[in-house]
Amino acid sequence: MQEITNLNPEDQTVDLALRPKTWDEYVGQDKVKSNLRLIIDAAKQRSEACDHLLFYGQAGLGKTTLAYLIGKEMGVNIRPTTGPTLERAGDVAALLSNLEPYEILFIDEAHRLNKLVEEILYPAMETRRLHLIVGKGPSARTFSIDLPPFTIVAATTKVNLLSGPLRSRFGATFRLDYYQHSDIEKIIKRSASMLNVSISSEAVATLAKAARFTPRVANRLLKRTRDYAQVNNLKQIDETTINQTLELLDVDTLGLENADRQLLTTIIKKFNGGPVGLKALAAALNDEVGTIEDVYEPFLMKLGFIHRTPTGRIATALAYEHLNLPNRATLV
Ligand code: ADP
């Protein structure tokens, strides 16, 4: 079963087309937006490069979109790269020394930067100088290069994996949270009109409920529903179209996928509702501890379906109810 959170190349194209190009199109995250606009306006008034910025939060919440909006607002070019592609110190040195003044280097998956690369980045971010060592042993020489003013915008889903020194080099750090239901509805309506899709307001609400509070998932589900409507010759997407599409995708009304349901039923059936330690849960699910912690749990906690306690994970009464399973704790 294909996970809703993953993207195939076709979806990436749609994702790009639907990406907000102005602050007004960027729905929600109002605090982050107003703070960012302040930083940008101040930098523009001083004719300086924007401060280095760090965004963190779950995948699909709009970190990359913000980076591009900042570039647009500053009127500068943005050069995208990712943590794992910057393997050697030379890779980052080459990128930085080729930046035009005021350009933005956008580093996605910043938690995957290795130590060598980070060590080149710290001084470059702080003093705008590159310190390089050429050669090895006694003949090694160090030299430094002045860099033009530039901005690093980094994005990560795992801010705790970023080293302390790197984190402290950012002028501001922003956490992107899950979206409100009403914001997801707005995003769906905007995307539907861009994709020329006619959708009833009840259908928008049903779709938003299954979108995991995440814009990328909302757009993705909308696109699948559009496919379904097209193949079945339906002129308008209504609630039935949404429900039938969700059923085909094995996504339930609250956006839970197979893996989410399996996690909950394992806690309930194999571990008596918990508490169960993360490692034991991972072993029972044959999955990685990291995936459970970073991918499934945040959403299930947001729904209030599991609690993290010092002794382990617990399935809540809401989870039993949603899965239609008898809850022994409440049985008399
Ligand atoms: P991230 O970098 O956090 O994984 P993206 O910035 O790539 O997320 O966002 C994924 C998609 O979700 C974008 O292409 C865009 O269509 C949509 N999106 C994200 N944030 C918003 C928003 N605030 N308003 C409208 N659409 C959004």
mmCIF file of C-alpha atoms and ligand atoms in Angstrom:
data_model
loop_
_atom_site.group_PDB
_atom_site.id
_atom_site.type_symbol
_atom_site.label_atom_id
_atom_site.label_comp_id
_atom_site.label_asym_id
_atom_site.label_seq_id
_atom_site.Cartn_x
_atom_site.Cartn_y
_atom_site.Cartn_z
ATOM 1 C CA MET A 1 0.000 0.000 0.000
ATOM 2 C CA GLN A 2 1.394 3.350 -1.050
ATOM 3 C CA GLU A 3 1.767 5.808 1.775
ATOM 4 C CA ILE A 4 -0.009 9.117 1.450
ATOM 5 C CA THR A 5 2.987 10.895 2.932
ATOM 6 C CA ASN A 6 5.321 9.767 0.107
ATOM 7 C CA LEU A 7 5.441 11.503 -3.254
ATOM 8 C CA ASN A 8 5.821 10.052 -6.748
ATOM 9 C CA PRO A 9 7.242 12.255 -9.577
ATOM 10 C CA GLU A 10 3.806 13.125 -10.956
ATOM 11 C CA ASP A 11 2.658 14.318 -7.539
ATOM 12 C CA GLN A 12 5.811 16.371 -7.224
ATOM 13 C CA THR A 13 4.846 18.262 -10.384
ATOM 14 C CA VAL A 14 1.378 18.988 -9.018
ATOM 15 C CA ASP A 15 2.971 19.909 -5.701
ATOM 16 C CA LEU A 16 5.109 22.491 -7.468
ATOM 17 C CA ALA A 17 2.167 23.895 -9.419
ATOM 18 C CA LEU A 18 0.091 24.275 -6.263
ATOM 19 C CA ARG A 19 2.895 25.807 -4.200
ATOM 20 C CA PRO A 20 1.838 29.255 -2.934
ATOM 21 C CA LYS A 21 3.681 32.057 -4.722
ATOM 22 C CA THR A 22 2.650 34.923 -2.425
ATOM 23 C CA TRP A 23 2.266 35.438 1.331
ATOM 24 C CA ASP A 24 -1.501 35.741 0.881
ATOM 25 C CA GLU A 25 -1.674 32.355 -0.784
ATOM 26 C CA TYR A 26 0.299 30.835 2.084
ATOM 27 C CA VAL A 27 -2.536 29.836 4.401
ATOM 28 C CA GLY A 28 -2.188 29.687 8.214
ATOM 29 C CA GLN A 29 1.010 29.718 10.309
ATOM 30 C CA ASP A 30 0.230 33.385 10.990
ATOM 31 C CA LYS A 31 2.778 33.877 13.777
ATOM 32 C CA VAL A 32 5.595 32.433 11.688
ATOM 33 C CA LYS A 33 4.569 34.575 8.724
ATOM 34 C CA SER A 34 4.439 37.832 10.677
ATOM 35 C CA ASN A 35 7.785 37.162 12.370
ATOM 36 C CA LEU A 36 9.363 36.352 9.049
ATOM 37 C CA ARG A 37 8.013 39.467 7.397
ATOM 38 C CA LEU A 38 9.506 41.563 10.189
ATOM 39 C CA ILE A 39 12.941 39.977 9.738
ATOM 40 C CA ILE A 40 12.746 40.395 5.966
ATOM 41 C CA ASP A 41 11.564 44.017 6.071
ATOM 42 C CA ALA A 42 14.300 44.958 8.545
ATOM 43 C CA ALA A 43 16.977 43.300 6.396
ATOM 44 C CA LYS A 44 15.642 45.045 3.283
ATOM 45 C CA GLN A 45 15.659 48.449 5.012
ATOM 46 C CA ARG A 46 19.296 47.954 6.032
ATOM 47 C CA SER A 47 20.143 46.570 2.559
ATOM 48 C CA GLU A 48 21.582 43.508 4.242
ATOM 49 C CA ALA A 49 21.214 39.810 3.596
ATOM 50 C CA CYS A 50 18.407 38.204 5.557
ATOM 51 C CA ASP A 51 19.460 36.415 8.771
ATOM 52 C CA HIS A 52 20.067 32.661 8.570
ATOM 53 C CA LEU A 53 16.792 30.862 9.263
ATOM 54 C CA LEU A 54 15.874 27.387 10.435
ATOM 55 C CA PHE A 55 12.463 25.745 9.934
ATOM 56 C CA TYR A 56 11.423 22.507 11.535
ATOM 57 C CA GLY A 57 8.266 20.429 11.575
ATOM 58 C CA GLN A 58 6.671 17.397 9.955
ATOM 59 C CA ALA A 59 7.007 16.750 6.202
ATOM 60 C CA GLY A 60 4.554 18.605 3.974
ATOM 61 C CA LEU A 61 3.791 21.487 6.349
ATOM 62 C CA GLY A 62 5.285 24.186 4.111
ATOM 63 C CA LYS A 63 8.962 24.644 5.039
ATOM 64 C CA THR A 64 10.255 24.618 1.463
ATOM 65 C CA THR A 65 7.416 26.879 0.369
ATOM 66 C CA LEU A 66 8.458 29.425 3.003
ATOM 67 C CA ALA A 67 12.066 29.340 1.814
ATOM 68 C CA TYR A 68 10.935 30.220 -1.726
ATOM 69 C CA LEU A 69 8.611 32.947 -0.450
ATOM 70 C CA ILE A 70 11.527 34.512 1.450
ATOM 71 C CA GLY A 71 13.613 34.464 -1.729
ATOM 72 C CA LYS A 72 10.797 36.133 -3.614
ATOM 73 C CA GLU A 73 10.255 38.771 -0.938
ATOM 74 C CA MET A 74 13.971 39.545 -0.728
ATOM 75 C CA GLY A 75 14.136 39.623 -4.529
ATOM 76 C CA VAL A 76 16.974 37.094 -4.566
ATOM 77 C CA ASN A 77 17.718 33.772 -6.128
ATOM 78 C CA ILE A 78 17.454 30.587 -4.093
ATOM 79 C CA ARG A 79 19.761 27.610 -4.553
ATOM 80 C CA PRO A 80 18.298 24.389 -3.229
ATOM 81 C CA THR A 81 20.343 21.496 -1.899
ATOM 82 C CA THR A 82 19.917 18.774 0.707
ATOM 83 C CA GLY A 83 21.920 17.593 3.723
ATOM 84 C CA PRO A 84 22.789 14.158 2.335
ATOM 85 C CA THR A 85 24.014 15.503 -1.049
ATOM 86 C CA LEU A 86 26.641 17.698 0.627
ATOM 87 C CA GLU A 87 29.055 14.863 1.343
ATOM 88 C CA ARG A 88 32.452 16.549 1.503
ATOM 89 C CA ALA A 89 33.675 19.840 2.884
ATOM 90 C CA GLY A 90 34.585 20.771 -0.705
ATOM 91 C CA ASP A 91 30.937 20.409 -1.810
ATOM 92 C CA VAL A 92 29.712 23.076 0.558
ATOM 93 C CA ALA A 93 32.785 25.266 -0.021
ATOM 94 C CA ALA A 94 32.101 25.219 -3.770
ATOM 95 C CA LEU A 95 28.428 26.056 -3.261
ATOM 96 C CA LEU A 96 29.103 28.923 -0.867
ATOM 97 C CA SER A 97 31.894 30.488 -2.891
ATOM 98 C CA ASN A 98 29.710 30.460 -6.005
ATOM 99 C CA LEU A 99 26.786 32.281 -4.394
ATOM 100 C CA GLU A 100 25.925 35.697 -5.812
ATOM 101 C CA PRO A 101 25.595 38.470 -3.197
ATOM 102 C CA TYR A 102 22.429 38.103 -1.039
ATOM 103 C CA GLU A 103 21.480 34.737 -2.527
ATOM 104 C CA ILE A 104 19.838 32.066 -0.388
ATOM 105 C CA LEU A 105 21.246 28.592 0.029
ATOM 106 C CA PHE A 106 18.317 26.355 0.978
ATOM 107 C CA ILE A 107 19.403 23.170 2.744
ATOM 108 C CA ASP A 108 16.601 20.634 3.110
ATOM 109 C CA GLU A 109 17.014 17.652 5.473
ATOM 110 C CA ALA A 110 19.612 19.648 7.387
ATOM 111 C CA HIS A 111 19.781 16.968 10.100
ATOM 112 C CA ARG A 112 21.595 14.785 7.582
ATOM 113 C CA LEU A 113 24.567 17.145 7.172
ATOM 114 C CA ASN A 114 27.753 15.403 8.233
ATOM 115 C CA LYS A 115 30.298 16.744 10.743
ATOM 116 C CA LEU A 116 32.898 17.820 8.147
ATOM 117 C CA VAL A 117 30.348 19.880 6.267
ATOM 118 C CA GLU A 118 28.962 21.386 9.474
ATOM 119 C CA GLU A 119 32.453 22.496 10.485
ATOM 120 C CA ILE A 120 32.828 24.476 7.265
ATOM 121 C CA LEU A 121 29.371 25.934 7.705
ATOM 122 C CA TYR A 122 29.725 27.373 11.262
ATOM 123 C CA PRO A 123 32.373 30.002 10.549
ATOM 124 C CA ALA A 124 30.946 30.700 7.123
ATOM 125 C CA MET A 125 27.559 31.511 8.666
ATOM 126 C CA GLU A 126 29.053 33.564 11.457
ATOM 127 C CA THR A 127 31.891 35.497 9.864
ATOM 128 C CA ARG A 128 31.229 35.031 6.144
ATOM 129 C CA ARG A 129 34.616 33.435 5.720
ATOM 130 C CA LEU A 130 35.475 30.002 4.411
ATOM 131 C CA HIS A 131 38.356 28.296 6.192
ATOM 132 C CA LEU A 132 39.840 25.528 4.110
ATOM 133 C CA ILE A 133 42.662 23.062 4.623
ATOM 134 C CA VAL A 134 44.437 21.941 1.498
ATOM 135 C CA GLY A 135 46.739 18.940 1.522
ATOM 136 C CA LYS A 136 47.571 16.516 4.312
ATOM 137 C CA GLY A 137 50.182 16.103 7.031
ATOM 138 C CA PRO A 138 53.067 18.571 7.399
ATOM 139 C CA SER A 139 52.487 20.078 3.954
ATOM 140 C CA ALA A 140 48.825 20.943 4.747
ATOM 141 C CA ARG A 141 48.007 24.626 4.293
ATOM 142 C CA THR A 142 45.040 26.540 5.628
ATOM 143 C CA PHE A 143 43.603 29.486 3.819
ATOM 144 C CA SER A 144 40.419 31.472 3.981
ATOM 145 C CA ILE A 145 38.140 33.119 1.441
ATOM 146 C CA ASP A 146 35.766 36.026 2.044
ATOM 147 C CA LEU A 147 32.220 35.265 1.019
ATOM 148 C CA PRO A 148 29.581 37.687 -0.250
ATOM 149 C CA PRO A 149 26.591 38.381 2.033
ATOM 150 C CA PHE A 150 24.317 35.347 1.859
ATOM 151 C CA THR A 151 21.545 33.599 3.753
ATOM 152 C CA ILE A 152 21.205 29.980 4.731
ATOM 153 C CA VAL A 153 17.678 28.718 5.111
ATOM 154 C CA ALA A 154 17.625 25.205 6.518
ATOM 155 C CA ALA A 155 14.698 22.840 6.950
ATOM 156 C CA THR A 156 14.449 19.677 8.981
ATOM 157 C CA THR A 157 11.909 17.221 10.331
ATOM 158 C CA LYS A 158 14.244 16.277 13.204
ATOM 159 C CA VAL A 159 15.603 19.387 14.838
ATOM 160 C CA ASN A 160 16.932 17.360 17.791
ATOM 161 C CA LEU A 161 19.451 15.719 15.457
ATOM 162 C CA LEU A 162 21.015 19.061 14.516
ATOM 163 C CA SER A 163 24.182 19.743 16.490
ATOM 164 C CA GLY A 164 24.023 22.510 19.108
ATOM 165 C CA PRO A 165 26.703 24.644 17.418
ATOM 166 C CA LEU A 166 24.880 24.534 14.072
ATOM 167 C CA ARG A 167 21.532 25.369 15.642
ATOM 168 C CA SER A 168 22.995 28.372 17.424
ATOM 169 C CA ARG A 169 24.213 29.879 14.113
ATOM 170 C CA PHE A 170 20.663 30.602 12.954
ATOM 171 C CA GLY A 171 19.293 34.070 13.645
ATOM 172 C CA ALA A 172 15.784 32.660 14.090
ATOM 173 C CA THR A 173 14.242 29.214 14.354
ATOM 174 C CA PHE A 174 10.606 28.518 13.501
ATOM 175 C CA ARG A 175 8.514 25.492 14.283
ATOM 176 C CA LEU A 176 5.751 24.705 11.797
ATOM 177 C CA ASP A 177 2.799 23.071 13.483
ATOM 178 C CA TYR A 178 -0.043 20.996 12.090
ATOM 179 C CA TYR A 179 -2.725 23.145 10.399
ATOM 180 C CA GLN A 180 -6.187 24.010 11.670
ATOM 181 C CA HIS A 181 -9.063 22.233 9.949
ATOM 182 C CA SER A 182 -10.335 25.549 8.525
ATOM 183 C CA ASP A 183 -6.910 26.295 7.000
ATOM 184 C CA ILE A 184 -6.770 22.892 5.345
ATOM 185 C CA GLU A 185 -10.235 23.585 3.903
ATOM 186 C CA LYS A 186 -8.961 26.877 2.465
ATOM 187 C CA ILE A 187 -5.981 25.107 0.908
ATOM 188 C CA ILE A 188 -8.230 22.461 -0.661
ATOM 189 C CA LYS A 189 -10.548 25.100 -2.123
ATOM 190 C CA ARG A 190 -7.642 27.031 -3.612
ATOM 191 C CA SER A 191 -6.067 23.880 -5.061
ATOM 192 C CA ALA A 192 -9.408 22.694 -6.455
ATOM 193 C CA SER A 193 -9.898 25.945 -8.319
ATOM 194 C CA MET A 194 -6.317 25.823 -9.657
ATOM 195 C CA LEU A 195 -6.865 22.252 -10.851
ATOM 196 C CA ASN A 196 -10.247 23.211 -12.317
ATOM 197 C CA VAL A 197 -12.071 20.787 -10.089
ATOM 198 C CA SER A 198 -15.643 21.355 -8.964
ATOM 199 C CA ILE A 199 -16.102 20.200 -5.355
ATOM 200 C CA SER A 200 -19.010 20.639 -2.922
ATOM 201 C CA SER A 201 -18.391 22.301 0.450
ATOM 202 C CA GLU A 202 -19.351 19.082 2.311
ATOM 203 C CA ALA A 203 -16.758 17.242 0.241
ATOM 204 C CA VAL A 204 -14.125 19.852 1.119
ATOM 205 C CA ALA A 205 -14.866 19.308 4.819
ATOM 206 C CA THR A 206 -14.695 15.503 4.497
ATOM 207 C CA LEU A 207 -11.433 15.686 2.571
ATOM 208 C CA ALA A 208 -9.930 18.135 5.069
ATOM 209 C CA LYS A 209 -10.756 15.765 7.919
ATOM 210 C CA ALA A 210 -8.701 13.012 6.262
ATOM 211 C CA ALA A 211 -5.746 15.247 5.392
ATOM 212 C CA ARG A 212 -3.681 14.674 8.550
ATOM 213 C CA PHE A 213 -3.654 18.457 9.205
ATOM 214 C CA THR A 214 -1.029 18.637 6.435
ATOM 215 C CA PRO A 215 -1.255 20.705 3.214
ATOM 216 C CA ARG A 216 0.721 18.236 1.119
ATOM 217 C CA VAL A 217 -1.576 15.373 2.114
ATOM 218 C CA ALA A 218 -4.637 17.537 1.414
ATOM 219 C CA ASN A 219 -3.404 18.284 -2.109
ATOM 220 C CA ARG A 220 -2.470 14.696 -2.665
ATOM 221 C CA LEU A 221 -5.882 13.358 -1.634
ATOM 222 C CA LEU A 222 -7.581 16.006 -3.757
ATOM 223 C CA LYS A 223 -5.618 14.844 -6.758
ATOM 224 C CA ARG A 224 -6.526 11.197 -6.177
ATOM 225 C CA THR A 225 -10.170 12.203 -5.841
ATOM 226 C CA ARG A 226 -9.944 14.162 -9.075
ATOM 227 C CA ASP A 227 -8.604 11.017 -10.812
ATOM 228 C CA TYR A 228 -11.481 8.994 -9.393
ATOM 229 C CA ALA A 229 -14.083 11.535 -10.525
ATOM 230 C CA GLN A 230 -12.568 11.763 -14.003
ATOM 231 C CA VAL A 231 -12.449 7.999 -14.574
ATOM 232 C CA ASN A 232 -16.033 7.646 -13.314
ATOM 233 C CA ASN A 233 -17.322 10.577 -15.389
ATOM 234 C CA LEU A 234 -18.423 12.577 -12.367
ATOM 235 C CA LYS A 235 -18.897 16.303 -12.983
ATOM 236 C CA GLN A 236 -18.659 17.332 -9.347
ATOM 237 C CA ILE A 237 -16.796 15.868 -6.410
ATOM 238 C CA ASP A 238 -19.196 15.234 -3.541
ATOM 239 C CA GLU A 239 -18.881 13.451 -0.204
ATOM 240 C CA THR A 240 -19.548 10.050 -1.777
ATOM 241 C CA THR A 241 -16.688 10.566 -4.255
ATOM 242 C CA ILE A 242 -14.358 11.411 -1.391
ATOM 243 C CA ASN A 243 -15.427 8.419 0.696
ATOM 244 C CA GLN A 244 -15.077 6.028 -2.234
ATOM 245 C CA THR A 245 -11.620 7.383 -3.057
ATOM 246 C CA LEU A 246 -10.498 7.141 0.562
ATOM 247 C CA GLU A 247 -11.730 3.568 0.705
ATOM 248 C CA LEU A 248 -9.725 2.695 -2.402
ATOM 249 C CA LEU A 249 -6.628 4.233 -0.831
ATOM 250 C CA ASP A 250 -7.268 2.428 2.451
ATOM 251 C CA VAL A 251 -7.352 5.744 4.245
ATOM 252 C CA ASP A 252 -10.057 6.178 6.877
ATOM 253 C CA THR A 253 -12.200 9.222 7.616
ATOM 254 C CA LEU A 254 -9.602 10.673 10.001
ATOM 255 C CA GLY A 255 -6.730 10.084 7.590
ATOM 256 C CA LEU A 256 -5.326 6.995 9.285
ATOM 257 C CA GLU A 257 -3.476 4.670 6.958
ATOM 258 C CA ASN A 258 -2.905 0.945 7.388
ATOM 259 C CA ALA A 259 0.348 1.498 9.262
ATOM 260 C CA ASP A 260 -1.310 3.846 11.761
ATOM 261 C CA ARG A 261 -4.124 1.388 12.432
ATOM 262 C CA GLN A 262 -1.669 -1.479 12.761
ATOM 263 C CA LEU A 263 0.310 0.460 15.334
ATOM 264 C CA LEU A 264 -2.791 1.122 17.398
ATOM 265 C CA THR A 265 -4.164 -2.412 17.179
ATOM 266 C CA THR A 266 -0.759 -3.820 18.130
ATOM 267 C CA ILE A 267 -0.679 -1.696 21.303
ATOM 268 C CA ILE A 268 -4.257 -2.697 22.078
ATOM 269 C CA LYS A 269 -4.243 -6.373 21.192
ATOM 270 C CA LYS A 270 -0.644 -7.467 21.775
ATOM 271 C CA PHE A 271 0.204 -5.201 24.679
ATOM 272 C CA ASN A 272 -3.158 -4.900 26.325
ATOM 273 C CA GLY A 273 -3.427 -1.209 25.505
ATOM 274 C CA GLY A 274 0.043 -0.412 26.859
ATOM 275 C CA PRO A 275 2.180 0.944 28.303
ATOM 276 C CA VAL A 276 4.606 -0.595 25.829
ATOM 277 C CA GLY A 277 8.208 0.482 25.261
ATOM 278 C CA LEU A 278 9.140 1.854 21.852
ATOM 279 C CA LYS A 279 11.621 -0.932 21.114
ATOM 280 C CA ALA A 280 9.132 -3.687 21.921
ATOM 281 C CA LEU A 281 6.535 -1.934 19.764
ATOM 282 C CA ALA A 282 8.979 -1.573 16.871
ATOM 283 C CA ALA A 283 9.902 -5.249 17.104
ATOM 284 C CA ALA A 284 6.243 -6.316 17.134
ATOM 285 C CA LEU A 285 5.524 -4.130 14.091
ATOM 286 C CA ASN A 286 8.742 -5.084 12.335
ATOM 287 C CA ASP A 287 9.416 -1.389 11.820
ATOM 288 C CA GLU A 288 12.121 1.101 12.785
ATOM 289 C CA VAL A 289 12.033 2.922 16.110
ATOM 290 C CA GLY A 290 12.775 6.200 14.265
ATOM 291 C CA THR A 291 9.898 5.746 11.813
ATOM 292 C CA ILE A 292 7.448 5.102 14.628
ATOM 293 C CA GLU A 293 8.669 8.136 16.554
ATOM 294 C CA ASP A 294 8.920 10.566 13.653
ATOM 295 C CA VAL A 295 6.268 9.483 11.164
ATOM 296 C CA TYR A 296 3.364 7.741 12.925
ATOM 297 C CA GLU A 297 3.389 9.016 16.490
ATOM 298 C CA PRO A 298 3.163 12.799 15.983
ATOM 299 C CA PHE A 299 -0.081 12.436 14.037
ATOM 300 C CA LEU A 300 -1.575 9.831 16.373
ATOM 301 C CA MET A 301 -0.714 12.025 19.349
ATOM 302 C CA LYS A 302 -2.233 15.039 17.629
ATOM 303 C CA LEU A 303 -5.463 13.015 17.313
ATOM 304 C CA GLY A 304 -5.153 12.056 20.991
ATOM 305 C CA PHE A 305 -5.008 8.334 20.103
ATOM 306 C CA ILE A 306 -1.799 7.579 21.984
ATOM 307 C CA HIS A 307 0.004 8.989 24.977
ATOM 308 C CA ARG A 308 3.712 8.878 25.591
ATOM 309 C CA THR A 309 4.401 8.047 29.232
ATOM 310 C CA PRO A 310 7.668 7.339 31.070
ATOM 311 C CA THR A 311 6.802 3.621 31.032
ATOM 312 C CA GLY A 312 5.839 3.499 27.358
ATOM 313 C CA ARG A 313 3.084 4.168 24.827
ATOM 314 C CA ILE A 314 -0.573 3.870 25.765
ATOM 315 C CA ALA A 315 -3.579 3.643 23.453
ATOM 316 C CA THR A 316 -6.277 6.056 24.634
ATOM 317 C CA ALA A 317 -10.039 5.494 24.895
ATOM 318 C CA LEU A 318 -10.416 7.568 21.692
ATOM 319 C CA ALA A 319 -8.293 5.032 19.814
ATOM 320 C CA TYR A 320 -10.457 2.101 20.981
ATOM 321 C CA GLU A 321 -13.534 4.021 19.972
ATOM 322 C CA HIS A 322 -12.211 4.913 16.534
ATOM 323 C CA LEU A 323 -11.170 1.322 15.823
ATOM 324 C CA ASN A 324 -14.401 -0.026 17.260
ATOM 325 C CA LEU A 325 -12.581 -2.232 19.734
ATOM 326 C CA PRO A 326 -13.848 -3.041 23.228
ATOM 327 C CA ASN A 327 -11.959 -1.097 25.886
ATOM 328 C CA ARG A 328 -11.453 -3.317 28.921
ATOM 329 C CA ALA A 329 -10.709 -0.360 31.149
ATOM 330 C CA THR A 330 -14.230 0.943 30.617
ATOM 331 C CA LEU A 331 -16.029 -2.443 30.653
ATOM 332 C CA VAL A 332 -17.836 -3.204 33.884
HETATM 333 P P1 ADP B 1 7.836 20.786 3.472
HETATM 334 O O1 ADP B 1 9.024 21.485 2.865
HETATM 335 O O2 ADP B 1 7.559 21.219 4.877
HETATM 336 O O3 ADP B 1 7.902 19.283 3.350
HETATM 337 P P2 ADP B 1 6.382 22.017 1.284
HETATM 338 O O4 ADP B 1 6.756 23.439 1.450
HETATM 339 O O5 ADP B 1 7.088 21.253 0.195
HETATM 340 O O6 ADP B 1 6.521 21.222 2.664
HETATM 341 O O7 ADP B 1 4.786 21.951 1.083
HETATM 342 C C1 ADP B 1 4.147 20.869 0.441
HETATM 343 C C2 ADP B 1 3.017 21.372 -0.419
HETATM 344 O O8 ADP B 1 1.950 21.758 0.438
HETATM 345 C C3 ADP B 1 3.362 22.631 -1.243
HETATM 346 O O9 ADP B 1 3.707 22.305 -2.555
HETATM 347 C C4 ADP B 1 2.083 23.430 -1.234
HETATM 348 O O10 ADP B 1 1.318 23.107 -2.365
HETATM 349 C C5 ADP B 1 1.363 22.971 -0.005
HETATM 350 N N1 ADP B 1 1.475 23.939 1.095
HETATM 351 C C6 ADP B 1 2.354 23.908 2.122
HETATM 352 N N2 ADP B 1 2.125 24.892 2.982
HETATM 353 C C7 ADP B 1 1.072 25.587 2.516
HETATM 354 C C8 ADP B 1 0.330 26.729 2.982
HETATM 355 N N3 ADP B 1 0.648 27.315 4.141
HETATM 356 N N4 ADP B 1 -0.685 27.191 2.231
HETATM 357 C C9 ADP B 1 -1.020 26.561 1.075
HETATM 358 N N5 ADP B 1 -0.394 25.472 0.596
HETATM 359 C C10 ADP B 1 0.651 24.971 1.292
#
